[in-house]
Amino acid sequence: MKNVAIFFGIGCGGLAVLAVVGTFAYFTVVGTIGPDTSVYTGNRVPARFVTTVKDLGLLEEDEKIVWFYSDALTDIRSGLYFATEDKLVLYSKNWDTPENIIPLQEITAVQAAYDDSFFEDSEFFITTRSKEEYSFPLSSDNGLDKRFVEWIEKKIPDR
């Protein structure tokens, strides 16, 4: 009976160690290949993300990203949102229409539902001249969600 208890204890201990190592490995991989949990300023967007955005046909060769955010864990195509000097791009491979390209001059209103929680993103709502409405998330880390939206608001005509 003592041998069974020892065997059972070693087995459970081994499984616990494997679970911890596996969890650590998972978060290491996600942290290495996935996007940060905050908004990127244009000069800090990783080149591999810019390549993906260009491969999706969302960014012209001469365009530069000014603001960028992805709420994806590993593959940014699951949700990416960025602005250039001329447009706001909202993209998710999970949407019926994956890409929404909104010229900044067409935006008439921006509304914000700010969330300062680390675990929840702020949510933003865009209205265009044609009365179309869009929403997208932005991380509140370092207050960059507010700076991203303030930048968009400055680009709205007649403000």
GROMACS .gro file of N, CA and C in nm:
model
  477
    1MET      N    1   0.082  -0.119   0.000
    1MET     CA    2   0.000   0.000   0.000
    1MET      C    3   0.087   0.126   0.000
    2LYS      N    4   0.197   0.119   0.074
    2LYS     CA    5   0.289   0.232   0.080
    2LYS      C    6   0.348   0.260  -0.058
    3ASN      N    7   0.379   0.156  -0.135
    3ASN     CA    8   0.434   0.173  -0.269
    3ASN      C    9   0.333   0.239  -0.363
    4VAL      N   10   0.206   0.204  -0.347
    4VAL     CA   11   0.100   0.264  -0.430
    4VAL      C   12   0.090   0.413  -0.399
    5ALA      N   13   0.096   0.448  -0.271
    5ALA     CA   14   0.087   0.589  -0.230
    5ALA      C   15   0.206   0.668  -0.285
    6ILE      N   16   0.325   0.608  -0.278
    6ILE     CA   17   0.444   0.675  -0.331
    6ILE      C   18   0.432   0.692  -0.482
    7PHE      N   19   0.390   0.587  -0.551
    7PHE     CA   20   0.372   0.591  -0.696
    7PHE      C   21   0.269   0.698  -0.733
    8PHE      N   22   0.158   0.700  -0.660
    8PHE     CA   23   0.052   0.798  -0.685
    8PHE      C   24   0.104   0.939  -0.660
    9GLY      N   25   0.177   0.960  -0.554
    9GLY     CA   26   0.233   1.091  -0.521
    9GLY      C   27   0.331   1.139  -0.625
   10ILE      N   28   0.418   1.051  -0.672
   10ILE     CA   29   0.515   1.087  -0.776
   10ILE      C   30   0.441   1.120  -0.906
   11GLY      N   31   0.340   1.041  -0.938
   11GLY     CA   32   0.262   1.065  -1.061
   11GLY      C   33   0.192   1.200  -1.057
   12CYS      N   34   0.128   1.232  -0.944
   12CYS     CA   35   0.058   1.361  -0.931
   12CYS      C   36   0.158   1.476  -0.933
   13GLY      N   37   0.269   1.459  -0.865
   13GLY     CA   38   0.373   1.563  -0.865
   13GLY      C   39   0.427   1.587  -1.004
   14GLY      N   40   0.448   1.479  -1.078
   14GLY     CA   41   0.498   1.491  -1.216
   14GLY      C   42   0.398   1.564  -1.305
   15LEU      N   43   0.270   1.533  -1.288
   15LEU     CA   44   0.167   1.602  -1.367
   15LEU      C   45   0.162   1.750  -1.331
   16ALA      N   46   0.177   1.782  -1.204
   16ALA     CA   47   0.177   1.923  -1.162
   16ALA      C   48   0.294   1.997  -1.224
   17VAL      N   49   0.412   1.937  -1.224
   17VAL     CA   50   0.530   1.999  -1.285
   17VAL      C   51   0.508   2.019  -1.435
   18LEU      N   52   0.453   1.918  -1.502
   18LEU     CA   53   0.426   1.930  -1.646
   18LEU      C   54   0.325   2.042  -1.674
   19ALA      N   55   0.225   2.055  -1.588
   19ALA     CA   56   0.126   2.162  -1.606
   19ALA      C   57   0.190   2.299  -1.592
   20VAL      N   58   0.275   2.316  -1.494
   20VAL     CA   59   0.343   2.445  -1.474
   20VAL      C   60   0.436   2.475  -1.592
   21VAL      N   61   0.514   2.377  -1.633
   21VAL     CA   62   0.605   2.396  -1.746
   21VAL      C   63   0.527   2.424  -1.874
   22GLY      N   64   0.420   2.353  -1.896
   22GLY     CA   65   0.337   2.374  -2.015
   22GLY      C   66   0.276   2.513  -2.017
   23THR      N   67   0.226   2.557  -1.903
   23THR     CA   68   0.168   2.692  -1.893
   23THR      C   69   0.274   2.797  -1.919
   24PHE      N   70   0.391   2.780  -1.860
   24PHE     CA   71   0.501   2.874  -1.883
   24PHE      C   72   0.539   2.877  -2.031
   25ALA      N   73   0.548   2.761  -2.092
   25ALA     CA   74   0.584   2.753  -2.234
   25ALA      C   75   0.479   2.822  -2.321
   26TYR      N   76   0.351   2.801  -2.289
   26TYR     CA   77   0.242   2.864  -2.365
   26TYR      C   78   0.254   3.015  -2.360
   27PHE      N   79   0.268   3.071  -2.239
   27PHE     CA   80   0.276   3.216  -2.226
   27PHE      C   81   0.405   3.272  -2.286
   28THR      N   82   0.510   3.195  -2.287
   28THR     CA   83   0.634   3.239  -2.351
   28THR      C   84   0.613   3.248  -2.502
   29VAL      N   85   0.550   3.148  -2.560
   29VAL     CA   86   0.525   3.150  -2.705
   29VAL      C   87   0.430   3.263  -2.741
   30VAL      N   88   0.320   3.278  -2.667
   30VAL     CA   89   0.224   3.385  -2.695
   30VAL      C   90   0.292   3.522  -2.681
   31GLY      N   91   0.371   3.537  -2.576
   31GLY     CA   92   0.441   3.664  -2.554
   31GLY      C   93   0.545   3.694  -2.659
   32THR      N   94   0.599   3.591  -2.721
   32THR     CA   95   0.703   3.609  -2.821
   32THR      C   96   0.645   3.639  -2.959
   33ILE      N   97   0.542   3.567  -2.999
   33ILE     CA   98   0.490   3.585  -3.135
   33ILE      C   99   0.367   3.675  -3.141
   34GLY      N  100   0.301   3.693  -3.030
   34GLY     CA  101   0.180   3.776  -3.029
   34GLY      C  102   0.211   3.922  -3.007
   35PRO      N  103   0.111   4.007  -3.031
   35PRO     CA  104   0.130   4.151  -3.011
   35PRO      C  105   0.131   4.188  -2.862
   36ASP      N  106   0.188   4.304  -2.832
   36ASP     CA  107   0.182   4.357  -2.696
   36ASP      C  108   0.036   4.382  -2.658
   37THR      N  109   0.014   4.405  -2.531
   37THR     CA  110  -0.122   4.431  -2.485
   37THR      C  111  -0.155   4.580  -2.491
   38SER      N  112  -0.068   4.661  -2.548
   38SER     CA  113  -0.096   4.804  -2.556
   38SER      C  114  -0.093   4.851  -2.701
   39VAL      N  115  -0.138   4.974  -2.719
   39VAL     CA  116  -0.136   5.038  -2.850
   39VAL      C  117   0.009   5.069  -2.886
   40TYR      N  118   0.042   5.051  -3.012
   40TYR     CA  119   0.175   5.085  -3.063
   40TYR      C  120   0.168   5.223  -3.130
   41THR      N  121   0.268   5.304  -3.108
   41THR     CA  122   0.284   5.422  -3.192
   41THR      C  123   0.350   5.372  -3.320
   42GLY      N  124   0.331   5.445  -3.429
   42GLY     CA  125   0.376   5.399  -3.560
   42GLY      C  126   0.520   5.353  -3.568
   43ASN      N  127   0.610   5.421  -3.500
   43ASN     CA  128   0.751   5.385  -3.510
   43ASN      C  129   0.785   5.259  -3.430
   44ARG      N  130   0.692   5.207  -3.355
   44ARG     CA  131   0.719   5.089  -3.272
   44ARG      C  132   0.645   4.963  -3.320
   45VAL      N  133   0.574   4.974  -3.429
   45VAL     CA  134   0.502   4.857  -3.482
   45VAL      C  135   0.605   4.758  -3.536
   46PRO      N  136   0.604   4.634  -3.487
   46PRO     CA  137   0.700   4.535  -3.537
   46PRO      C  138   0.689   4.516  -3.689
   47ALA      N  139   0.801   4.499  -3.754
   47ALA     CA  140   0.805   4.484  -3.900
   47ALA      C  141   0.719   4.366  -3.946
   48ARG      N  142   0.714   4.259  -3.868
   48ARG     CA  143   0.634   4.143  -3.910
   48ARG      C  144   0.485   4.177  -3.914
   49PHE      N  145   0.440   4.270  -3.828
   49PHE     CA  146   0.300   4.312  -3.831
   49PHE      C  147   0.274   4.400  -3.954
   50VAL      N  148   0.368   4.487  -3.986
   50VAL     CA  149   0.354   4.572  -4.104
   50VAL      C  150   0.348   4.484  -4.229
   51THR      N  151   0.431   4.381  -4.233
   51THR     CA  152   0.429   4.288  -4.346
   51THR      C  153   0.293   4.220  -4.358
   52THR      N  154   0.238   4.175  -4.247
   52THR     CA  155   0.105   4.111  -4.249
   52THR      C  156   0.000   4.209  -4.299
   53VAL      N  157   0.003   4.332  -4.251
   53VAL     CA  158  -0.093   4.434  -4.293
   53VAL      C  159  -0.081   4.458  -4.444
   54LYS      N  160   0.041   4.466  -4.495
   54LYS     CA  161   0.061   4.485  -4.639
   54LYS      C  162   0.015   4.362  -4.718
   55ASP      N  163   0.043   4.243  -4.666
   55ASP     CA  164  -0.002   4.120  -4.732
   55ASP      C  165  -0.154   4.113  -4.743
   56LEU      N  166  -0.222   4.171  -4.646
   56LEU     CA  167  -0.369   4.174  -4.647
   56LEU      C  168  -0.422   4.282  -4.740
   57GLY      N  169  -0.333   4.364  -4.796
   57GLY     CA  170  -0.374   4.471  -4.887
   57GLY      C  171  -0.434   4.591  -4.815
   58LEU      N  172  -0.400   4.609  -4.688
   58LEU     CA  173  -0.458   4.717  -4.609
   58LEU      C  174  -0.370   4.841  -4.603
   59LEU      N  175  -0.247   4.829  -4.651
   59LEU     CA  176  -0.151   4.939  -4.642
   59LEU      C  177  -0.074   4.947  -4.772
   60GLU      N  178  -0.073   5.067  -4.830
   60GLU     CA  179   0.002   5.089  -4.953
   60GLU      C  180   0.151   5.101  -4.920
   61GLU      N  181   0.235   5.081  -5.019
   61GLU     CA  182   0.380   5.086  -4.999
   61GLU      C  183   0.428   5.219  -4.943
   62ASP      N  184   0.366   5.329  -4.985
   62ASP     CA  185   0.411   5.461  -4.941
   62ASP      C  186   0.342   5.509  -4.812
   63GLU      N  187   0.250   5.431  -4.758
   63GLU     CA  188   0.179   5.469  -4.635
   63GLU      C  189   0.256   5.426  -4.511
   64LYS      N  190   0.236   5.501  -4.405
   64LYS     CA  191   0.296   5.469  -4.276
   64LYS      C  192   0.186   5.457  -4.172
   65ILE      N  193   0.199   5.360  -4.085
   65ILE     CA  194   0.106   5.344  -3.974
   65ILE      C  195   0.142   5.447  -3.868
   66VAL      N  196   0.040   5.518  -3.818
   66VAL     CA  197   0.060   5.617  -3.714
   66VAL      C  198   0.027   5.557  -3.578
   67TRP      N  199  -0.083   5.480  -3.571
   67TRP     CA  200  -0.126   5.411  -3.450
   67TRP      C  201  -0.166   5.269  -3.488
   68PHE      N  202  -0.141   5.173  -3.399
   68PHE     CA  203  -0.172   5.032  -3.428
   68PHE      C  204  -0.209   4.960  -3.298
   69TYR      N  205  -0.312   4.876  -3.307
   69TYR     CA  206  -0.348   4.790  -3.194
   69TYR      C  207  -0.404   4.659  -3.247
   70SER      N  208  -0.370   4.551  -3.179
   70SER     CA  209  -0.430   4.422  -3.208
   70SER      C  210  -0.471   4.358  -3.076
   71ASP      N  211  -0.594   4.308  -3.073
   71ASP     CA  212  -0.642   4.239  -2.953
   71ASP      C  213  -0.627   4.087  -2.966
   72ALA      N  214  -0.551   4.043  -3.065
   72ALA     CA  215  -0.528   3.900  -3.087
   72ALA      C  216  -0.423   3.847  -2.989
   73LEU      N  217  -0.430   3.717  -2.965
   73LEU     CA  218  -0.327   3.654  -2.882
   73LEU      C  219  -0.201   3.624  -2.961
   74THR      N  220  -0.218   3.566  -3.080
   74THR     CA  221  -0.100   3.530  -3.159
   74THR      C  222  -0.107   3.584  -3.301
   75ASP      N  223  -0.216   3.559  -3.372
   75ASP     CA  224  -0.229   3.598  -3.512
   75ASP      C  225  -0.305   3.730  -3.520
   76ILE      N  226  -0.238   3.839  -3.557
   76ILE     CA  227  -0.302   3.970  -3.556
   76ILE      C  228  -0.421   3.978  -3.651
   77ARG      N  229  -0.431   3.887  -3.747
   77ARG     CA  230  -0.546   3.889  -3.837
   77ARG      C  231  -0.677   3.860  -3.765
   78SER      N  232  -0.668   3.814  -3.642
   78SER     CA  233  -0.789   3.792  -3.562
   78SER      C  234  -0.851   3.924  -3.517
   79GLY      N  235  -0.774   4.030  -3.520
   79GLY     CA  236  -0.824   4.162  -3.484
   79GLY      C  237  -0.713   4.264  -3.485
   80LEU      N  238  -0.715   4.353  -3.584
   80LEU     CA  239  -0.616   4.459  -3.591
   80LEU      C  240  -0.684   4.589  -3.630
   81TYR      N  241  -0.635   4.698  -3.573
   81TYR     CA  242  -0.697   4.829  -3.589
   81TYR      C  243  -0.583   4.929  -3.600
   82PHE      N  244  -0.582   5.008  -3.706
   82PHE     CA  245  -0.473   5.103  -3.720
   82PHE      C  246  -0.517   5.226  -3.797
   83ALA      N  247  -0.436   5.331  -3.781
   83ALA     CA  248  -0.461   5.456  -3.851
   83ALA      C  249  -0.336   5.498  -3.926
   84THR      N  250  -0.358   5.554  -4.044
   84THR     CA  251  -0.253   5.620  -4.119
   84THR      C  252  -0.291   5.768  -4.124
   85GLU      N  253  -0.217   5.848  -4.194
   85GLU     CA  254  -0.251   5.991  -4.205
   85GLU      C  255  -0.385   6.011  -4.276
   86ASP      N  256  -0.432   5.912  -4.351
   86ASP     CA  257  -0.553   5.930  -4.432
   86ASP      C  258  -0.670   5.839  -4.397
   87LYS      N  259  -0.645   5.730  -4.324
   87LYS     CA  260  -0.755   5.635  -4.304
   87LYS      C  261  -0.744   5.563  -4.171
   88LEU      N  262  -0.859   5.510  -4.131
   88LEU     CA  263  -0.870   5.421  -4.016
   88LEU      C  264  -0.906   5.285  -4.072
   89VAL      N  265  -0.833   5.182  -4.029
   89VAL     CA  266  -0.857   5.047  -4.079
   89VAL      C  267  -0.894   4.957  -3.962
   90LEU      N  268  -1.008   4.889  -3.977
   90LEU     CA  269  -1.055   4.793  -3.878
   90LEU      C  270  -1.064   4.659  -3.948
   91TYR      N  271  -0.999   4.557  -3.894
   91TYR     CA  272  -0.992   4.429  -3.963
   91TYR      C  273  -1.003   4.313  -3.865
   92SER      N  274  -1.083   4.214  -3.904
   92SER     CA  275  -1.089   4.088  -3.831
   92SER      C  276  -1.130   3.978  -3.928
   93LYS      N  277  -1.051   3.874  -3.933
   93LYS     CA  278  -1.085   3.763  -4.023
   93LYS      C  279  -1.214   3.694  -3.981
   94ASN      N  280  -1.263   3.724  -3.862
   94ASN     CA  281  -1.385   3.661  -3.811
   94ASN      C  282  -1.512   3.738  -3.847
   95TRP      N  283  -1.499   3.857  -3.906
   95TRP     CA  284  -1.616   3.936  -3.945
   95TRP      C  285  -1.666   3.894  -4.082
   96ASP      N  286  -1.795   3.914  -4.109
   96ASP     CA  287  -1.851   3.885  -4.241
   96ASP      C  288  -1.775   3.962  -4.349
   97THR      N  289  -1.750   4.089  -4.323
   97THR     CA  290  -1.666   4.171  -4.410
   97THR      C  291  -1.541   4.200  -4.329
   98PRO      N  292  -1.433   4.127  -4.353
   98PRO     CA  293  -1.315   4.138  -4.267
   98PRO      C  294  -1.253   4.277  -4.260
   99GLU      N  295  -1.253   4.350  -4.372
   99GLU     CA  296  -1.183   4.479  -4.371
   99GLU      C  297  -1.281   4.595  -4.382
  100ASN      N  298  -1.257   4.694  -4.298
  100ASN     CA  299  -1.332   4.819  -4.302
  100ASN      C  300  -1.230   4.931  -4.310
  101ILE      N  301  -1.226   4.997  -4.425
  101ILE     CA  302  -1.131   5.105  -4.446
  101ILE      C  303  -1.212   5.234  -4.451
  102ILE      N  304  -1.185   5.321  -4.354
  102ILE     CA  305  -1.264   5.443  -4.337
  102ILE      C  306  -1.173   5.564  -4.358
  103PRO      N  307  -1.197   5.640  -4.466
  103PRO     CA  308  -1.118   5.763  -4.483
  103PRO      C  309  -1.144   5.856  -4.365
  104LEU      N  310  -1.039   5.914  -4.309
  104LEU     CA  311  -1.054   5.999  -4.191
  104LEU      C  312  -1.147   6.117  -4.218
  105GLN      N  313  -1.146   6.171  -4.341
  105GLN     CA  314  -1.233   6.285  -4.371
  105GLN      C  315  -1.380   6.247  -4.373
  106GLU      N  316  -1.411   6.116  -4.374
  106GLU     CA  317  -1.550   6.070  -4.372
  106GLU      C  318  -1.605   6.054  -4.229
  107ILE      N  319  -1.517   6.058  -4.131
  107ILE     CA  320  -1.560   6.040  -3.991
  107ILE      C  321  -1.623   6.169  -3.942
  108THR      N  322  -1.742   6.157  -3.883
  108THR     CA  323  -1.811   6.274  -3.829
  108THR      C  324  -1.817   6.273  -3.677
  109ALA      N  325  -1.804   6.156  -3.616
  109ALA     CA  326  -1.812   6.150  -3.469
  109ALA      C  327  -1.735   6.030  -3.417
  110VAL      N  328  -1.680   6.050  -3.298
  110VAL     CA  329  -1.611   5.943  -3.225
  110VAL      C  330  -1.666   5.944  -3.083
  111GLN      N  331  -1.711   5.830  -3.038
  111GLN     CA  332  -1.756   5.816  -2.900
  111GLN      C  333  -1.669   5.711  -2.833
  112ALA      N  334  -1.646   5.732  -2.705
  112ALA     CA  335  -1.556   5.642  -2.632
  112ALA      C  336  -1.625   5.586  -2.508
  113ALA      N  337  -1.598   5.459  -2.483
  113ALA     CA  338  -1.635   5.394  -2.358
  113ALA      C  339  -1.502   5.348  -2.297
  114TYR      N  340  -1.441   5.439  -2.223
  114TYR     CA  341  -1.309   5.410  -2.167
  114TYR      C  342  -1.318   5.308  -2.056
  115ASP      N  343  -1.220   5.219  -2.052
  115ASP     CA  344  -1.210   5.118  -1.946
  115ASP      C  345  -1.064   5.113  -1.903
  116ASP      N  346  -1.037   5.151  -1.780
  116ASP     CA  347  -0.899   5.155  -1.732
  116ASP      C  348  -0.849   5.021  -1.682
  117SER      N  349  -0.932   4.918  -1.691
  117SER     CA  350  -0.893   4.785  -1.645
  117SER      C  351  -0.785   4.725  -1.735
  118PHE      N  352  -0.693   4.652  -1.675
  118PHE     CA  353  -0.591   4.580  -1.752
  118PHE      C  354  -0.656   4.468  -1.834
  119PHE      N  355  -0.765   4.413  -1.784
  119PHE     CA  356  -0.827   4.295  -1.844
  119PHE      C  357  -0.929   4.327  -1.953
  120GLU      N  358  -0.976   4.450  -1.957
  120GLU     CA  359  -1.076   4.488  -2.056
  120GLU      C  360  -1.023   4.604  -2.139
  121ASP      N  361  -1.058   4.604  -2.267
  121ASP     CA  362  -1.019   4.714  -2.355
  121ASP      C  363  -1.126   4.823  -2.353
  122SER      N  364  -1.085   4.945  -2.383
  122SER     CA  365  -1.180   5.053  -2.407
  122SER      C  366  -1.246   5.023  -2.541
  123GLU      N  367  -1.366   5.073  -2.560
  123GLU     CA  368  -1.439   5.050  -2.685
  123GLU      C  369  -1.470   5.185  -2.749
  124PHE      N  370  -1.450   5.194  -2.881
  124PHE     CA  371  -1.469   5.319  -2.952
  124PHE      C  372  -1.569   5.300  -3.065
  125PHE      N  373  -1.648   5.404  -3.088
  125PHE     CA  374  -1.755   5.400  -3.187
  125PHE      C  375  -1.734   5.515  -3.284
  126ILE      N  376  -1.732   5.483  -3.411
  126ILE     CA  377  -1.709   5.580  -3.518
  126ILE      C  378  -1.837   5.593  -3.600
  127THR      N  379  -1.874   5.715  -3.634
  127THR     CA  380  -1.987   5.740  -3.723
  127THR      C  381  -1.931   5.815  -3.844
  128THR      N  382  -1.979   5.777  -3.963
  128THR     CA  383  -1.931   5.840  -4.086
  128THR      C  384  -2.039   5.931  -4.145
  129ARG      N  385  -2.002   6.008  -4.246
  129ARG     CA  386  -2.096   6.097  -4.315
  129ARG      C  387  -2.217   6.021  -4.369
  130SER      N  388  -2.193   5.897  -4.411
  130SER     CA  389  -2.304   5.816  -4.465
  130SER      C  390  -2.381   5.742  -4.355
  131LYS      N  391  -2.357   5.782  -4.230
  131LYS     CA  392  -2.427   5.729  -4.112
  131LYS      C  393  -2.392   5.584  -4.080
  132GLU      N  394  -2.283   5.535  -4.137
  132GLU     CA  395  -2.236   5.401  -4.101
  132GLU      C  396  -2.171   5.410  -3.964
  133GLU      N  397  -2.186   5.304  -3.886
  133GLU     CA  398  -2.126   5.301  -3.753
  133GLU      C  399  -2.034   5.181  -3.742
  134TYR      N  400  -1.920   5.204  -3.678
  134TYR     CA  401  -1.819   5.101  -3.657
  134TYR      C  402  -1.775   5.108  -3.511
  135SER      N  403  -1.729   4.994  -3.461
  135SER     CA  404  -1.671   4.994  -3.327
  135SER      C  405  -1.542   4.913  -3.330
  136PHE      N  406  -1.453   4.949  -3.238
  136PHE     CA  407  -1.328   4.877  -3.227
  136PHE      C  408  -1.270   4.897  -3.087
  137PRO      N  409  -1.192   4.799  -3.041
  137PRO     CA  410  -1.132   4.808  -2.908
  137PRO      C  411  -0.993   4.871  -2.914
  138LEU      N  412  -0.953   4.929  -2.802
  138LEU     CA  413  -0.815   4.976  -2.784
  138LEU      C  414  -0.777   4.951  -2.639
  139SER      N  415  -0.656   4.907  -2.618
  139SER     CA  416  -0.606   4.887  -2.483
  139SER      C  417  -0.586   5.022  -2.415
  140SER      N  418  -0.617   5.026  -2.285
  140SER     CA  419  -0.598   5.150  -2.209
  140SER      C  420  -0.457   5.162  -2.150
  141ASP      N  421  -0.372   5.063  -2.173
  141ASP     CA  422  -0.235   5.067  -2.118
  141ASP      C  423  -0.167   5.199  -2.154
  142ASN      N  424  -0.110   5.262  -2.054
  142ASN     CA  425  -0.033   5.386  -2.071
  142ASN      C  426  -0.113   5.502  -2.128
  143GLY      N  427  -0.246   5.493  -2.127
  143GLY     CA  428  -0.330   5.601  -2.178
  143GLY      C  429  -0.324   5.619  -2.328
  144LEU      N  430  -0.268   5.520  -2.400
  144LEU     CA  431  -0.252   5.536  -2.545
  144LEU      C  432  -0.384   5.525  -2.620
  145ASP      N  433  -0.487   5.465  -2.559
  145ASP     CA  434  -0.618   5.463  -2.623
  145ASP      C  435  -0.670   5.606  -2.638
  146LYS      N  436  -0.652   5.687  -2.535
  146LYS     CA  437  -0.698   5.826  -2.539
  146LYS      C  438  -0.619   5.906  -2.643
  147ARG      N  439  -0.490   5.883  -2.648
  147ARG     CA  440  -0.407   5.956  -2.746
  147ARG      C  441  -0.443   5.917  -2.889
  148PHE      N  442  -0.469   5.788  -2.914
  148PHE     CA  443  -0.511   5.740  -3.046
  148PHE      C  444  -0.640   5.812  -3.087
  149VAL      N  445  -0.738   5.814  -2.999
  149VAL     CA  446  -0.868   5.873  -3.031
  149VAL      C  447  -0.858   6.025  -3.042
  150GLU      N  448  -0.781   6.089  -2.958
  150GLU     CA  449  -0.762   6.234  -2.971
  150GLU      C  450  -0.701   6.267  -3.106
  151TRP      N  451  -0.609   6.184  -3.152
  151TRP     CA  452  -0.546   6.204  -3.282
  151TRP      C  453  -0.652   6.194  -3.392
  152ILE      N  454  -0.741   6.093  -3.384
  152ILE     CA  455  -0.848   6.079  -3.484
  152ILE      C  456  -0.940   6.202  -3.480
  153GLU      N  457  -0.977   6.245  -3.360
  153GLU     CA  458  -1.067   6.359  -3.347
  153GLU      C  459  -1.008   6.485  -3.411
  154LYS      N  460  -0.878   6.503  -3.402
  154LYS     CA  461  -0.813   6.619  -3.465
  154LYS      C  462  -0.818   6.611  -3.618
  155LYS      N  463  -0.834   6.490  -3.671
  155LYS     CA  464  -0.839   6.472  -3.815
  155LYS      C  465  -0.981   6.490  -3.872
  156ILE      N  466  -1.080   6.497  -3.785
  156ILE     CA  467  -1.218   6.512  -3.831
  156ILE      C  468  -1.237   6.653  -3.886
  157PRO      N  469  -1.287   6.665  -4.008
  157PRO     CA  470  -1.310   6.798  -4.066
  157PRO      C  471  -1.410   6.879  -3.984
  158ASP      N  472  -1.399   7.010  -3.990
  158ASP     CA  473  -1.492   7.100  -3.923
  158ASP      C  474  -1.490   7.087  -3.771
  159ARG      N  475  -1.375   7.058  -3.715
  159ARG     CA  476  -1.365   7.050  -3.568
  159ARG      C  477  -1.289   7.167  -3.518
   0.00000   0.00000   0.00000
